CSV table of C-alpha atoms and ligand atoms in Angstrom, one decimal:
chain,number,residue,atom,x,y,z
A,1,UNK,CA,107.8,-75.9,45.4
A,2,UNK,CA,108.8,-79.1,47.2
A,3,UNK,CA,112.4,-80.1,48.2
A,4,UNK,CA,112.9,-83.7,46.9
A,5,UNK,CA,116.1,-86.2,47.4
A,6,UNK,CA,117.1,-89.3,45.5
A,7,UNK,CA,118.7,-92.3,48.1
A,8,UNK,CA,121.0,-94.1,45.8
A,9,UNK,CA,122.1,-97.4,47.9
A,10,UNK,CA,124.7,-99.9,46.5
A,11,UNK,CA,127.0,-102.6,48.5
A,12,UNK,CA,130.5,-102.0,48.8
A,13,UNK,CA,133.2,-105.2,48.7
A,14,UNK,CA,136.9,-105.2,49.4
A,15,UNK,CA,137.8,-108.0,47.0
A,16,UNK,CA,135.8,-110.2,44.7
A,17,UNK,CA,136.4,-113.1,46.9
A,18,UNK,CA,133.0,-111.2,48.8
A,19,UNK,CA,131.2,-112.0,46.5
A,20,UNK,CA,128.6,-114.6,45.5
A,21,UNK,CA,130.2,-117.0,42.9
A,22,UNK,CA,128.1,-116.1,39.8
A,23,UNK,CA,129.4,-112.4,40.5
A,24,UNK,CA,132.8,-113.5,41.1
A,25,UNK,CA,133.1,-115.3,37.6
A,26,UNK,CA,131.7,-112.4,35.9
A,27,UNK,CA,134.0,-110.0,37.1
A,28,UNK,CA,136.9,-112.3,36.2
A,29,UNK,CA,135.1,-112.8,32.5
A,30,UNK,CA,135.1,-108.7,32.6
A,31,UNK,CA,139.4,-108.8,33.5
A,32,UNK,CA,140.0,-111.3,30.8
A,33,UNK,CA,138.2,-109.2,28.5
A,34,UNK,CA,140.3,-106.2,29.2
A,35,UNK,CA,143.5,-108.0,27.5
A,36,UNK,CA,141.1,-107.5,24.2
A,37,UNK,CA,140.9,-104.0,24.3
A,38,UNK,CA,142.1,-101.9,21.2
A,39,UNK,CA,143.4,-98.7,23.1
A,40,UNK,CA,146.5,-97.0,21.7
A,41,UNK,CA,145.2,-93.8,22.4
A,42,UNK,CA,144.0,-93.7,25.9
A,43,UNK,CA,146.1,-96.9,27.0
A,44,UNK,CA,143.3,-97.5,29.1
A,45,UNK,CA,142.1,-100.6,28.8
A,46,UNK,CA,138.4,-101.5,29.9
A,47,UNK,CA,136.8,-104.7,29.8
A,48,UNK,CA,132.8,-105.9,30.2
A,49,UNK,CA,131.5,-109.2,30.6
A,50,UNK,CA,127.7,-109.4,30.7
A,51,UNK,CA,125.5,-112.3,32.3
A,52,UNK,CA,122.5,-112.9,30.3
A,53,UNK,CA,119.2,-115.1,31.3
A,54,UNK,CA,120.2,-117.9,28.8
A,55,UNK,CA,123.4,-118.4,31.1
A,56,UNK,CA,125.8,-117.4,29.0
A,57,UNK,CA,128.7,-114.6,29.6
A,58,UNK,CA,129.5,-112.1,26.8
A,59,UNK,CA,132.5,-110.1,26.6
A,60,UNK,CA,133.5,-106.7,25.1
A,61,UNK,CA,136.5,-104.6,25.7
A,62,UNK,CA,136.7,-100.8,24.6
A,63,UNK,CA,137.8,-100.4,20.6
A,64,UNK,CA,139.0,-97.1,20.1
A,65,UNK,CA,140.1,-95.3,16.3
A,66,UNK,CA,142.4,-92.6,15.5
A,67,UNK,CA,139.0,-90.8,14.5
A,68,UNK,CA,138.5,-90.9,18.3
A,69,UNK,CA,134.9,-90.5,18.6
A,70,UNK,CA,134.5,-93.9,16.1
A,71,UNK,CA,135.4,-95.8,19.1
A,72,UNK,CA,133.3,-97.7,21.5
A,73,UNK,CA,133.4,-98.3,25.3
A,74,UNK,CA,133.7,-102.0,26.8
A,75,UNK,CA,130.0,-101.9,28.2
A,76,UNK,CA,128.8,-101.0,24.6
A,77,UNK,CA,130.6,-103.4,22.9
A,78,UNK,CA,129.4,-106.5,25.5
A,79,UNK,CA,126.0,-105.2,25.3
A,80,UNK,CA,125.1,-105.0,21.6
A,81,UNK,CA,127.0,-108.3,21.0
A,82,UNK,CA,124.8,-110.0,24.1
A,83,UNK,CA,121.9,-108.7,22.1
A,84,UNK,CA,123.1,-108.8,18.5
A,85,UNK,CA,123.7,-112.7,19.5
A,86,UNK,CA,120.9,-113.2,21.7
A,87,UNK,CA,118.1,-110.6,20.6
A,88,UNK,CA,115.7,-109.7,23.8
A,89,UNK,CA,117.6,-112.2,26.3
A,90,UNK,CA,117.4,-110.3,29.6
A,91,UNK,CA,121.0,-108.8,30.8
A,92,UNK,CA,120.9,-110.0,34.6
A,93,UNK,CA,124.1,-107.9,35.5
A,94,UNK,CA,127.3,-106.5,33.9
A,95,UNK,CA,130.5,-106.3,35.5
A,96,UNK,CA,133.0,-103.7,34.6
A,97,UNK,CA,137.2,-104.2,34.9
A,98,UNK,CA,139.7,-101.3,34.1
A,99,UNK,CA,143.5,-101.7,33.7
A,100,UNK,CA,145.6,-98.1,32.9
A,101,UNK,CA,148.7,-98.8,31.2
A,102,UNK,CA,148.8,-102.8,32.3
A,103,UNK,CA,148.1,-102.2,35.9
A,104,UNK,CA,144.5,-103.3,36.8
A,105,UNK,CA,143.0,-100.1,38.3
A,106,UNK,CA,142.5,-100.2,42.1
A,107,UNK,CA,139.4,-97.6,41.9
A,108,UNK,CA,136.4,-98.8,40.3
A,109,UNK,CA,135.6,-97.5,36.4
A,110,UNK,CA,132.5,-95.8,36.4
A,111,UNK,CA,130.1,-96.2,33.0
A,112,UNK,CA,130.0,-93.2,30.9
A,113,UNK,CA,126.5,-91.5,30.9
A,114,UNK,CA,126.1,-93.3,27.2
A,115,UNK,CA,127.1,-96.8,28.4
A,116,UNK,CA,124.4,-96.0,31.2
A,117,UNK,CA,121.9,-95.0,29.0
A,118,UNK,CA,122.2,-98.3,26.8
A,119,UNK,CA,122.1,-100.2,29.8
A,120,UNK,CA,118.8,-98.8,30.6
A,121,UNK,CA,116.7,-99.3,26.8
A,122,UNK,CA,117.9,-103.2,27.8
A,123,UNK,CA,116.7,-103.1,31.4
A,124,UNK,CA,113.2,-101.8,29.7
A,125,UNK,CA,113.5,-103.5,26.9
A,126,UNK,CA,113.6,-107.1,28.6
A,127,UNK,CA,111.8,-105.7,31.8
A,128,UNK,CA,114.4,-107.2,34.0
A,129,UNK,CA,116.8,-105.5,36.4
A,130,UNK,CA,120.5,-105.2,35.2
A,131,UNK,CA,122.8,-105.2,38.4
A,132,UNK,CA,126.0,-103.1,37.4
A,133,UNK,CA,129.2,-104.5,39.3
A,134,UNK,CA,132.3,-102.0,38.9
A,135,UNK,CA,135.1,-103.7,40.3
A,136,UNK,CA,138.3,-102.1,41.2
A,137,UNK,CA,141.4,-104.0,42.8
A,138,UNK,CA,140.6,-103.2,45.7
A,139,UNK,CA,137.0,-101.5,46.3
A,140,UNK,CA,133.6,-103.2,44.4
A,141,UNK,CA,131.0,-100.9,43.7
A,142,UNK,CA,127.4,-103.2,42.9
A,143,UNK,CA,124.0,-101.1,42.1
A,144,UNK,CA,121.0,-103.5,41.5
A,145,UNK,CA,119.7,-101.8,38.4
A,146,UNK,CA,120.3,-99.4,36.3
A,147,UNK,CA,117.8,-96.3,38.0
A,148,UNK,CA,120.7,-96.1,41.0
A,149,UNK,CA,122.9,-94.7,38.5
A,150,UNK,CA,121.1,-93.0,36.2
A,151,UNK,CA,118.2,-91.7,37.6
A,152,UNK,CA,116.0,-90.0,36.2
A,153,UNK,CA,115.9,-92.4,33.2
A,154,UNK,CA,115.0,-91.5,29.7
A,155,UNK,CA,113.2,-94.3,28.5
A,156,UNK,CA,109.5,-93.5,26.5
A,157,UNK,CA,108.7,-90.5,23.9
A,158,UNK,CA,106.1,-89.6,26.1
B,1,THU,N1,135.9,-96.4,28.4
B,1,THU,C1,135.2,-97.6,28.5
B,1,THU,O1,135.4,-98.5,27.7
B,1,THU,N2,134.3,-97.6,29.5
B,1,THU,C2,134.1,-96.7,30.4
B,1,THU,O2,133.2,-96.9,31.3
B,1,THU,C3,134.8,-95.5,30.4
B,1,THU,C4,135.7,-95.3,29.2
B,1,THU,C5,137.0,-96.3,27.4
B,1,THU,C6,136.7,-95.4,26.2
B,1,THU,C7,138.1,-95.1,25.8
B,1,THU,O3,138.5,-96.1,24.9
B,1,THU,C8,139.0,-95.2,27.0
B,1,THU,O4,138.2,-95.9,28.0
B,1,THU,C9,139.4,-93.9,27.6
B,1,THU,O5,138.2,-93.1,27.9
């Protein structure tokens, strides 16, 4: 038996104005998005804004249902319309926005584990790294690929 450890590293910002420009205008594609999200339910209202290789920016925000688990997240809905419109582009980074109730959350929204998941079949898929910005009000979060959070990555029928 061997005792292993996992070092996850990631930068932390205090505004987006710290960070580079093509990271900046993504998180602001992924707060515009958030004023498309269909959330009645949760009134929590998440928006995604992917960066592909072709240079264009896609947007998603969350669509929920009153059968709840019909819904989909923000990162989902940016991702399979980036690839649904632009099959096997590579996704060079995501950024994720949250507002609750209106008020843009100053915390950073963290993926669920299947929004992390999907983000890892494109990483392997195109065989380029997807940085993953999660930007709060007040704190940004940036990972430079899917692995730091989600390790451990289920990714071949082996
Ligand atoms: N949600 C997202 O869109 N992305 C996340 O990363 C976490 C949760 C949505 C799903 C649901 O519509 C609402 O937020 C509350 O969970």
């Amino acid at each position: 038996m061997a005792h292993k450890e996992i070092n996850i590293k990631y930068e932390e910002y205090g505004s987006p104005d710290e960070l580079q420009e093509c990271d900046r205008e993504l998180v602001a594609a992924a707060s515009d998005a958030t004023a498309n999200s269909y959330s009645p339910y949760s009134k929590f209202q998440v928006g995604a804004a992917v960066r592909l290789g072709n240079g264009k920016i896609v947007s998603g925000a969350n669509q929920e249902n009153i059968a709840y688990p019909s819904g989909l997240c923000a990162e989902r809905t940016a991702m399979f319309y980036a690839n649904a419109s632009f099959p096997g582009v590579p996704m060079e980074a995501i950024a994720i926005v949250a507002r609750q109730d209106g008020k843009f959350c100053e915390s950073p929204a963290a993926p669920c584990g299947a929004c992390r998941q999907v983000m890892a079949e494109y990483q392997t898929l195109t065989g380029r790294n997807m940085k993953i910005i999660l930007a709060g009000s007040r704190k940004i979060l940036v990972f430079e690929k899917v692995d730091d959070l989600l390790p451990f990555i289920f990714d071949s029928l082996k």
